[in-house]
Backbone as numpy.savetxt, mean C-alpha at the origin, in Angstrom:
# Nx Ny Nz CAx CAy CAz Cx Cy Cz
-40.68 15.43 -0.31 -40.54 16.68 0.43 -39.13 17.25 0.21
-39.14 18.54 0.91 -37.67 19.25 0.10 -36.21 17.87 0.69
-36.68 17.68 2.41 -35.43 17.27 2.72 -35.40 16.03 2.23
-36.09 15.20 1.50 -35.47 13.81 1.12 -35.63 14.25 -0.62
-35.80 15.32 -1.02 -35.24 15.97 -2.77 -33.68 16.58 -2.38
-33.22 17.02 -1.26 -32.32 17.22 -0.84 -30.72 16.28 -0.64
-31.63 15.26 0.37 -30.65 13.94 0.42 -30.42 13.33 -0.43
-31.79 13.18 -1.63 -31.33 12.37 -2.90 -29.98 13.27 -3.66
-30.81 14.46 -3.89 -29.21 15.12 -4.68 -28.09 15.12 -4.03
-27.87 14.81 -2.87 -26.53 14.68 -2.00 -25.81 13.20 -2.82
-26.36 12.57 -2.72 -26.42 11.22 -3.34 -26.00 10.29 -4.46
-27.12 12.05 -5.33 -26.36 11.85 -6.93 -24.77 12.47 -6.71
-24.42 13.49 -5.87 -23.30 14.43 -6.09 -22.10 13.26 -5.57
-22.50 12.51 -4.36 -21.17 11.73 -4.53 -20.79 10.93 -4.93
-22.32 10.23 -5.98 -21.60 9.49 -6.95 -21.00 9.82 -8.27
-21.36 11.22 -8.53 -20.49 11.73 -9.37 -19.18 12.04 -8.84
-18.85 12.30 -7.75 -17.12 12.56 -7.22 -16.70 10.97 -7.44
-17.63 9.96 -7.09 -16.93 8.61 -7.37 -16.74 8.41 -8.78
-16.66 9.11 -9.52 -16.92 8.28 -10.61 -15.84 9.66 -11.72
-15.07 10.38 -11.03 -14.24 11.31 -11.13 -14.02 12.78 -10.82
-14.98 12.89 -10.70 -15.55 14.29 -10.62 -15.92 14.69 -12.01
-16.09 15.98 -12.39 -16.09 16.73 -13.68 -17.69 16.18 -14.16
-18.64 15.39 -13.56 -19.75 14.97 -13.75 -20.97 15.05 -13.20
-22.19 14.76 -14.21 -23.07 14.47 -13.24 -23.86 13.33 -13.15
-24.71 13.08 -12.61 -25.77 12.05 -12.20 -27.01 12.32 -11.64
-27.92 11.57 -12.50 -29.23 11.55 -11.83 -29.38 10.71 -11.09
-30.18 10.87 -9.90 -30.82 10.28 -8.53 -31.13 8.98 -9.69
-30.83 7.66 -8.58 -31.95 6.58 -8.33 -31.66 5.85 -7.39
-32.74 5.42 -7.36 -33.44 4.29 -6.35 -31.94 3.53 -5.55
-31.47 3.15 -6.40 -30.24 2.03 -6.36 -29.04 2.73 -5.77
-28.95 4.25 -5.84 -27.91 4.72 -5.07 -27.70 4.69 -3.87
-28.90 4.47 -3.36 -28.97 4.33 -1.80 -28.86 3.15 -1.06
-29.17 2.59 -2.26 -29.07 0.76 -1.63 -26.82 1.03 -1.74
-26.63 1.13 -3.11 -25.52 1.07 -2.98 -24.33 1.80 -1.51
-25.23 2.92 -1.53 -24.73 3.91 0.05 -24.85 3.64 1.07
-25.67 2.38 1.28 -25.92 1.84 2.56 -25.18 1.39 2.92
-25.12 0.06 1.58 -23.88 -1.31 1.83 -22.38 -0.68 2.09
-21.88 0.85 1.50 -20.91 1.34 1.74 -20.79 1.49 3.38
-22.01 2.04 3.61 -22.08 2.98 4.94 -21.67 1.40 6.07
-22.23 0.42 5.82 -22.44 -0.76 6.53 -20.89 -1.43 6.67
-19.96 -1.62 5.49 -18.71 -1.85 5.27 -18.23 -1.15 6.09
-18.22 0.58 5.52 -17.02 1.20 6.63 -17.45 0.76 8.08
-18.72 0.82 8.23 -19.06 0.50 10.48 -18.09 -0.80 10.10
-18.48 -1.62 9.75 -17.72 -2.98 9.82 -15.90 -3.11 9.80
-15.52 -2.12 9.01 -13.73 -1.92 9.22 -12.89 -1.56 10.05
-15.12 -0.70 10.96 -13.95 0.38 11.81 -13.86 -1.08 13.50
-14.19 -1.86 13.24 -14.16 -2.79 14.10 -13.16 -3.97 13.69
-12.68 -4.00 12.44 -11.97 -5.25 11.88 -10.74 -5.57 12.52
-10.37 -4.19 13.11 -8.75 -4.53 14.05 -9.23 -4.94 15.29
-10.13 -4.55 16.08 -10.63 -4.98 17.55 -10.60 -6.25 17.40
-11.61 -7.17 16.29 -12.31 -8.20 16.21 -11.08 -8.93 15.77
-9.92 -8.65 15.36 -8.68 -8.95 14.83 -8.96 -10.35 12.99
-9.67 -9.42 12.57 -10.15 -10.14 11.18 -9.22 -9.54 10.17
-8.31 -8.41 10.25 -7.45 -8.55 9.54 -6.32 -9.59 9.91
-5.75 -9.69 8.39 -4.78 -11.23 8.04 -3.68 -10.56 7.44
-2.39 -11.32 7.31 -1.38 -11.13 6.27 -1.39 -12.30 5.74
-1.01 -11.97 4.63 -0.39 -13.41 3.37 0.79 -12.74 2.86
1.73 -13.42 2.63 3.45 -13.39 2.47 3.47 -13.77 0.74
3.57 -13.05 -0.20 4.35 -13.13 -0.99 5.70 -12.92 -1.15
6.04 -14.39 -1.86 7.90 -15.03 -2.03 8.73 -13.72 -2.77
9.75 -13.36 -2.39 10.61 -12.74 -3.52 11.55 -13.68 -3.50
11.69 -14.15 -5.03 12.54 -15.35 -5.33 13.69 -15.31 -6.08
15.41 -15.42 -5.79 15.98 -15.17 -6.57 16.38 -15.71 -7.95
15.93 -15.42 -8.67 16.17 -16.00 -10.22 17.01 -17.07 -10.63
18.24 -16.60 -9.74 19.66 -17.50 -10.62 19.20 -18.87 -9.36
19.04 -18.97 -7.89 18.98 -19.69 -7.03 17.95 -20.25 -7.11
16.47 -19.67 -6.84 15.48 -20.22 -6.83 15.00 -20.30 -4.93
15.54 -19.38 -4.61 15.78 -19.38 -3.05 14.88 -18.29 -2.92
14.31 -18.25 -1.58 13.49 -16.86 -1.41 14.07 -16.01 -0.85
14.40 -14.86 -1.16 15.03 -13.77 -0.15 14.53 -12.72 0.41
12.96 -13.28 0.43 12.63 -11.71 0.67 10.99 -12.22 1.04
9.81 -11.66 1.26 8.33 -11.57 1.50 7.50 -10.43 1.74
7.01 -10.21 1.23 5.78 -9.17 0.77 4.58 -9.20 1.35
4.24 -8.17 2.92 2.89 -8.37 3.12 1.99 -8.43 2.44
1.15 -9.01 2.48 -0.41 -8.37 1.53 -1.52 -9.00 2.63
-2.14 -7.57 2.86 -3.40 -7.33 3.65 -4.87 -8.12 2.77
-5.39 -8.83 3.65 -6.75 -9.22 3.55 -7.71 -9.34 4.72
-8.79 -8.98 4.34 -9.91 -8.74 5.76 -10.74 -10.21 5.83
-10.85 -10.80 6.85 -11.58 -11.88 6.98 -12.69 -11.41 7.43
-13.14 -10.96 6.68 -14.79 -10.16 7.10 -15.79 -12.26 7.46
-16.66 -11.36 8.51 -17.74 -12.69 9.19 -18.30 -13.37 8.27
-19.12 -11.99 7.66 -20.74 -12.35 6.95 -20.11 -12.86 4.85
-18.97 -11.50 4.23 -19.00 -11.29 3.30 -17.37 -12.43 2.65
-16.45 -13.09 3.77 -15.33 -13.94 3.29 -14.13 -12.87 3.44
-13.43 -13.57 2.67 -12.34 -13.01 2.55 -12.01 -12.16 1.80
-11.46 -10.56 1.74 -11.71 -9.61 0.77 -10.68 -9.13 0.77
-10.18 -9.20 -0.55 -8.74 -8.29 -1.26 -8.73 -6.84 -0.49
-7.63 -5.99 -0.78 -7.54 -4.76 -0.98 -8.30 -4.23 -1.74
-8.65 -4.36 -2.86 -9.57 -3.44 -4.05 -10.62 -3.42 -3.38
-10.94 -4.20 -2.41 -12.46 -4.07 -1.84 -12.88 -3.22 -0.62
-11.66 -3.00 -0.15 -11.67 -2.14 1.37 -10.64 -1.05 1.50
-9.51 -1.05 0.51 -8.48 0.21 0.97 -9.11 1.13 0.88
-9.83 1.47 -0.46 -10.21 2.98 -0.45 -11.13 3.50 0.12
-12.03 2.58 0.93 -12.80 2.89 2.06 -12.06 3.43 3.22
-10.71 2.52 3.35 -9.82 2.92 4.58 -9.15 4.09 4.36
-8.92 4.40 3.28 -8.03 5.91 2.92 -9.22 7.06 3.18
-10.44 7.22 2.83 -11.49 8.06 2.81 -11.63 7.85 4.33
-12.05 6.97 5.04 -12.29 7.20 6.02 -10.89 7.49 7.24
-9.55 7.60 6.96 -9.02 7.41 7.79 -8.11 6.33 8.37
-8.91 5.56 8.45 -8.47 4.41 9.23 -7.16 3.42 8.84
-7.00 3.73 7.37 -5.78 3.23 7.03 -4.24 3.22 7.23
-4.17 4.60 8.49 -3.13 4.80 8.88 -3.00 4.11 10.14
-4.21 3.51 11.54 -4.43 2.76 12.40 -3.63 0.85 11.80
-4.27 0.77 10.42 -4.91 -0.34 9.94 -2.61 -0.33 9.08
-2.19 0.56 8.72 -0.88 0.06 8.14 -0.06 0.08 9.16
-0.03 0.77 10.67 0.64 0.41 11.64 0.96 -1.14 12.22
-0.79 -1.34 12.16 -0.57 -2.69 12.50 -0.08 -3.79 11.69
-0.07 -3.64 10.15 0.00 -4.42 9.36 1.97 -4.52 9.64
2.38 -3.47 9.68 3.89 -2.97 10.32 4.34 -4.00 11.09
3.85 -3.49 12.18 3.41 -4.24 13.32 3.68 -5.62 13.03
2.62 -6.74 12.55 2.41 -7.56 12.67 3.26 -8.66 11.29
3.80 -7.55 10.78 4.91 -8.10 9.77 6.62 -8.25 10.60
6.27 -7.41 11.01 7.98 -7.67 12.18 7.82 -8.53 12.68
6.87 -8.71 13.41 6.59 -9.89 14.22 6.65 -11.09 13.86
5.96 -11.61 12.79 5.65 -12.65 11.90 7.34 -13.08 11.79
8.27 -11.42 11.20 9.67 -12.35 10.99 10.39 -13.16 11.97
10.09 -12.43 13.00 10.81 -12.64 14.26 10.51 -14.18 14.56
9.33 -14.33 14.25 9.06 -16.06 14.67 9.42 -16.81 13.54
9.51 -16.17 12.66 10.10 -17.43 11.87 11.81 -17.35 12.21
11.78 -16.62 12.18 13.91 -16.57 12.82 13.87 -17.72 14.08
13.04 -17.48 15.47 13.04 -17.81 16.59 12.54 -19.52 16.02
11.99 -20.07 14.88 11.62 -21.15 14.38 12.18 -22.13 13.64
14.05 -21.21 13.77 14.80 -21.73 12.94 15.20 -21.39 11.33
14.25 -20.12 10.93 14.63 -20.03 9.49 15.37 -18.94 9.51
16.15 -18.86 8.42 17.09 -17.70 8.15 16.49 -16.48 8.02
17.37 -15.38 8.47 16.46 -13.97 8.44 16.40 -13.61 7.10
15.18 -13.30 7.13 14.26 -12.51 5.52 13.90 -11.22 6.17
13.79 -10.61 4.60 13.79 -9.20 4.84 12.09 -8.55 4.20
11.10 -8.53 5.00 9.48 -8.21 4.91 9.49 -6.89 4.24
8.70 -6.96 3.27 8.19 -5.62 2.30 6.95 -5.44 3.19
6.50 -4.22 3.81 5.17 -3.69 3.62 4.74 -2.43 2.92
3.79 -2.53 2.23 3.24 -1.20 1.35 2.66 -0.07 2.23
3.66 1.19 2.15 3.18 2.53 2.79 1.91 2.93 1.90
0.76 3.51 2.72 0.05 4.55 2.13 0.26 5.81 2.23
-0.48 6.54 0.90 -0.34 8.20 1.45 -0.38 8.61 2.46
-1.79 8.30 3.14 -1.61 8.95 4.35 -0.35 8.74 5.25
-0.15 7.89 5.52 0.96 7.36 6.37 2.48 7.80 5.84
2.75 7.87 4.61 3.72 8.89 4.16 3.75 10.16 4.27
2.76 10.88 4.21 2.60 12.24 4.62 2.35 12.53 6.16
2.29 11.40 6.87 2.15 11.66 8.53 3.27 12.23 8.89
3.78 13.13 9.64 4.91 13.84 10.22 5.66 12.76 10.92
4.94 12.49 11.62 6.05 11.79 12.83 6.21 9.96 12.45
6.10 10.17 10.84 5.89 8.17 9.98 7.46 7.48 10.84
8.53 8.32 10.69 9.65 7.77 10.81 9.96 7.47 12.44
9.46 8.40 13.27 8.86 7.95 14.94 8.07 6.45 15.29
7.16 6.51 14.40 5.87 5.18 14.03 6.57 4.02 14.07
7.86 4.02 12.55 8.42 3.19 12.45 9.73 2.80 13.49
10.25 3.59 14.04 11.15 3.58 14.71 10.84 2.61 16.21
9.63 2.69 16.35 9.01 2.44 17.28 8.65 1.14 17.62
7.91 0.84 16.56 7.84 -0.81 15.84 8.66 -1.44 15.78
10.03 -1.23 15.15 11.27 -1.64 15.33 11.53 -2.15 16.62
11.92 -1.30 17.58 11.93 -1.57 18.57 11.13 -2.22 19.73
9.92 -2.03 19.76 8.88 -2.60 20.54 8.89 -4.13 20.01
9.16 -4.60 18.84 9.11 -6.37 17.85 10.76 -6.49 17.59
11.54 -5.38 18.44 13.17 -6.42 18.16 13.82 -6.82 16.73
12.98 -5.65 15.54 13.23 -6.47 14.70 14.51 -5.23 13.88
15.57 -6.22 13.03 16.51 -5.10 12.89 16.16 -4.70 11.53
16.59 -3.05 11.29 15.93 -2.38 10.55 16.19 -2.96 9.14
17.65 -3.31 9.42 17.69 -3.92 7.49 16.83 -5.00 6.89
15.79 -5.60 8.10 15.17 -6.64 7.46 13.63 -6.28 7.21
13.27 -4.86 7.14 12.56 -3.97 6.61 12.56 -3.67 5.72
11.63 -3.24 4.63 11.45 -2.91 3.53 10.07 -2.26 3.32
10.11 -0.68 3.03 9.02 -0.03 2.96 8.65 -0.10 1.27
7.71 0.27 1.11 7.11 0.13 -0.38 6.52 1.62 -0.68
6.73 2.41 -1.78 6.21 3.91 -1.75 5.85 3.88 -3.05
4.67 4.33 -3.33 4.29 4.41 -5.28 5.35 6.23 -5.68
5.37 5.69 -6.89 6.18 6.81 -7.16 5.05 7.99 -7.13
4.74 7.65 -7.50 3.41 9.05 -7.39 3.32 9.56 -6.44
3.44 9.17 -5.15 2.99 9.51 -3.82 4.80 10.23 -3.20
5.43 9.85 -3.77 6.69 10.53 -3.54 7.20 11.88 -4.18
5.95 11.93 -5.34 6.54 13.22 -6.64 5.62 14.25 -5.87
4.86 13.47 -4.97 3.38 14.96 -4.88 3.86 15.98 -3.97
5.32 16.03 -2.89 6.02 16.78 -2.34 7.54 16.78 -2.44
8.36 16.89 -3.30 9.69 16.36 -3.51 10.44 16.16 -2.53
10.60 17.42 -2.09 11.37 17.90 -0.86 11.25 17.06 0.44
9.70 17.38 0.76 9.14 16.48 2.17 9.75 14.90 1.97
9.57 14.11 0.66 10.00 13.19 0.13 11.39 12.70 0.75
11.99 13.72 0.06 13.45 13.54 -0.22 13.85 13.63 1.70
13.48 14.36 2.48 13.72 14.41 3.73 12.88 12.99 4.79
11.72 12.84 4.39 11.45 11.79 5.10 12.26 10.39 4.80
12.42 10.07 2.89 13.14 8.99 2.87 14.87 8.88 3.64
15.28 9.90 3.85 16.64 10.18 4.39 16.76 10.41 5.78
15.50 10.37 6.71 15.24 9.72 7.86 14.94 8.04 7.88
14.45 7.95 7.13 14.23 6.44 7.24 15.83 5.74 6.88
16.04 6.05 5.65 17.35 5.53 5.41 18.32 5.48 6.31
18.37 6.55 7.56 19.40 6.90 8.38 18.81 5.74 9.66
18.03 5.29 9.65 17.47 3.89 10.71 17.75 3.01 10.60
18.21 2.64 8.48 18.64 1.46 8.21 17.68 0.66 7.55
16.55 1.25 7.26 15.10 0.76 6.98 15.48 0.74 5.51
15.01 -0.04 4.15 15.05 -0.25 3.24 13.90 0.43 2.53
14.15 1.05 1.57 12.70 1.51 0.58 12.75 1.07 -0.41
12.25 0.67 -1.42 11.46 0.55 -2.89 10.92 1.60 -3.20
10.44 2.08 -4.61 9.33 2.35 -5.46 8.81 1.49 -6.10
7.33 1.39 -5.48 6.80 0.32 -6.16 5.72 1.20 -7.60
5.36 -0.18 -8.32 4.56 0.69 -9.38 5.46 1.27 -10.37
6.52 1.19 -10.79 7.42 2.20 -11.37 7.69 2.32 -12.60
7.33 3.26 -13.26 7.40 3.40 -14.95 6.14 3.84 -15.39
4.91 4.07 -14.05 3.42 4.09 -14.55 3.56 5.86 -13.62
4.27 6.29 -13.10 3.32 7.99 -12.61 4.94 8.42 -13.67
5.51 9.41 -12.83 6.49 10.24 -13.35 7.73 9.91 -13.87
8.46 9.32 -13.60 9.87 8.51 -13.84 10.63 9.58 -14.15
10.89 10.28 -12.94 12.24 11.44 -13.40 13.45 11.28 -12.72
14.14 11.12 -13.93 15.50 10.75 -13.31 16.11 11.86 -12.56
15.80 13.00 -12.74 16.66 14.14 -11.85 16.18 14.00 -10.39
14.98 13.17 -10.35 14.45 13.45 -8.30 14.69 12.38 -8.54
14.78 10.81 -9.42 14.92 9.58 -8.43 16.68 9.56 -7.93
17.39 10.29 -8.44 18.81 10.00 -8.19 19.09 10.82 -6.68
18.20 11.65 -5.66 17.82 12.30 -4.98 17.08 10.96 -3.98
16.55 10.39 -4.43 16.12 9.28 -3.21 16.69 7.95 -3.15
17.12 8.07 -1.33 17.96 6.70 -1.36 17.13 5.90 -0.93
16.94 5.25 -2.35 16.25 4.19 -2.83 16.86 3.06 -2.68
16.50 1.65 -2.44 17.38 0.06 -2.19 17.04 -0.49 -3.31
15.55 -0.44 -3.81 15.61 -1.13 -5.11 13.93 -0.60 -5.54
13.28 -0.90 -7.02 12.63 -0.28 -7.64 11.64 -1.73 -8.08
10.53 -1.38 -8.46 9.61 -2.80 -8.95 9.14 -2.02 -10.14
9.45 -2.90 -11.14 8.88 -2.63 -12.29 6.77 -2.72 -12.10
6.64 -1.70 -12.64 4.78 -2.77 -12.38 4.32 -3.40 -13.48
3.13 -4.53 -12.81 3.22 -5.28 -13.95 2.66 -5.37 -15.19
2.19 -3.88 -15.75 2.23 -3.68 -17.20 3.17 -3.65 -18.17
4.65 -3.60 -17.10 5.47 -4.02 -18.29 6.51 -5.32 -17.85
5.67 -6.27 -17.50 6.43 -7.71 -17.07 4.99 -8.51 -17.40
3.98 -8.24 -17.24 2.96 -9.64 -18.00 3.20 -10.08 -19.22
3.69 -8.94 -20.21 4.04 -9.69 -21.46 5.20 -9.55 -22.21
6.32 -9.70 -21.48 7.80 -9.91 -21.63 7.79 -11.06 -22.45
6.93 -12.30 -22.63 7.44 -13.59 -23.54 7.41 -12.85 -24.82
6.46 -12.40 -24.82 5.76 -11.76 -26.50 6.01 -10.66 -26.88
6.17 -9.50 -25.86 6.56 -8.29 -26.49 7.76 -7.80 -26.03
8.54 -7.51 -27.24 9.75 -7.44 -27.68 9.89 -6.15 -27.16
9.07 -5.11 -26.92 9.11 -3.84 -26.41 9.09 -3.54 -24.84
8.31 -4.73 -24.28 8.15 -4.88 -22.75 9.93 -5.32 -22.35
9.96 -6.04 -22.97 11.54 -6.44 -23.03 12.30 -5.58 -22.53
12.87 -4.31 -23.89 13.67 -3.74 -23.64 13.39 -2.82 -22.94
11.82 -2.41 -22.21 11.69 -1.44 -21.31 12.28 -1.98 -20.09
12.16 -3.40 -19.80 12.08 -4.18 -19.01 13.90 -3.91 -18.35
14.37 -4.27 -19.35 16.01 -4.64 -19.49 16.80 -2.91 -19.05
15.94 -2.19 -19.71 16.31 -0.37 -19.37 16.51 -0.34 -18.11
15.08 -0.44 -17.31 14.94 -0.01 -16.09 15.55 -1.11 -14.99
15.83 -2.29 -15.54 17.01 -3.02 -14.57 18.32 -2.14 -14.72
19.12 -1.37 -15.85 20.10 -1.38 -16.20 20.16 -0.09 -15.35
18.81 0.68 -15.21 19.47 2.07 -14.84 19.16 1.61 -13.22
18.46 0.00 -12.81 18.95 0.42 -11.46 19.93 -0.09 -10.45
């Protein structure tokens, strides 16, 4: 009947936006199975903070010459009931489409200050926690309020913060950029560009953001033994930072 010739072409159309846009697709059977399990995930995320099934795991930043850690890197994983334990690749971009990723990086905020605080209160020396900003949450107006807030509500001091920003997501408004990182900076909060050497790399706006330090990504550090070219890209972008 028209309305389920209707819903199917709805169907095909957003799996052609998934799949870049500029395309098309014919209806089948299997799109709907696939749209379900989507539809079923997002209900399930939008409960994952209540049910408190999101997790952090701490990646080491290790200093080279010492071998000491100076540093730790949230990374978000969902302890989903039914489906285990699931990376990012499996749920962010559900959380960015739907929203919820700006609820879901507060807390991750949140619950990274915290985390330091007990290990200080546990006897270990203060480390300084990376968490990865999303777009949304970079483009929120009042991000540097958010953070300010957190800070304070978890006691934790700002230099032992470290925000994470893809360069890409910093080039898509310069200005707004250049003014939000220079609120944050003025808190004491630390930034990175993470990802860096893979969107724009312009030196006339990065000398414009006060930046603490830069991450190479790792297309050009997996094969530093062997390629002689990863090398000296490698060795560049330490030198210019």
């Amino acid at each position: 009947d028209v309305q389920a010739l209707l819903g199917n072409a709805d169907t095909a159309m957003y799996r052609a936006k998934q799949k870049g846009k500029n395309d098309y697709q014919f209806y089948a059977a299997a799109m709907n199975a696939t749209a379900y399990e989507r539809l079923k995930l997002e209900s399930d995320l939008r409960h994952a903070l209540k049910r408190n099934e999101l997790v952090l795991h701490y990646q080491p930043r290790v200093d080279i010459h010492t071998g000491e850690i100076i540093a730790v890197e949230a990374l978000l994983r969902w302890q989903h009931p039914v489906r285990g334990l699931l990376c990012p690749k499996d749920f962010i971009g559900l959380a960015e489409e739907s929203g919820l990723i700006v609820p879901m990086g507060e807390w991750v905020m949140h619950s990274a200050c915290m985390q330091n605080k007990a290990w200080q209160a546990a006897g270990l020396p203060p480390l300084r926690v990376s968490v990865n900003l999303s777009t949304h949450q970079f483009k929120k107006e009042n991000l540097t309020e958010t953070v300010e807030g957190i800070l304070k509500k978890t006691g934790t001091d700002p230099g032992l913060l470290e925000l994470e920003i893809t360069e890409s997501v910093m080039m898509e408004n310069v200005e707004r950029a250049v003014r939000t990182l220079n609120e944050l900076s003025m808190l004491g909060v630390n930034v990175s560009i993470d990802d860096f050497g893979t969107g724009y790399s312009s030196l006339g706006y990065l000398k414009r953001f006060p930046i603490g330090a830069i991450k190479l990504d790792q297309s050009f550090v997996q094969h530093i033994p062997v390629c002689p070219d990863d090398s000296a890209i490698a060795m560049s972008i330490i030198s210019l930072g």
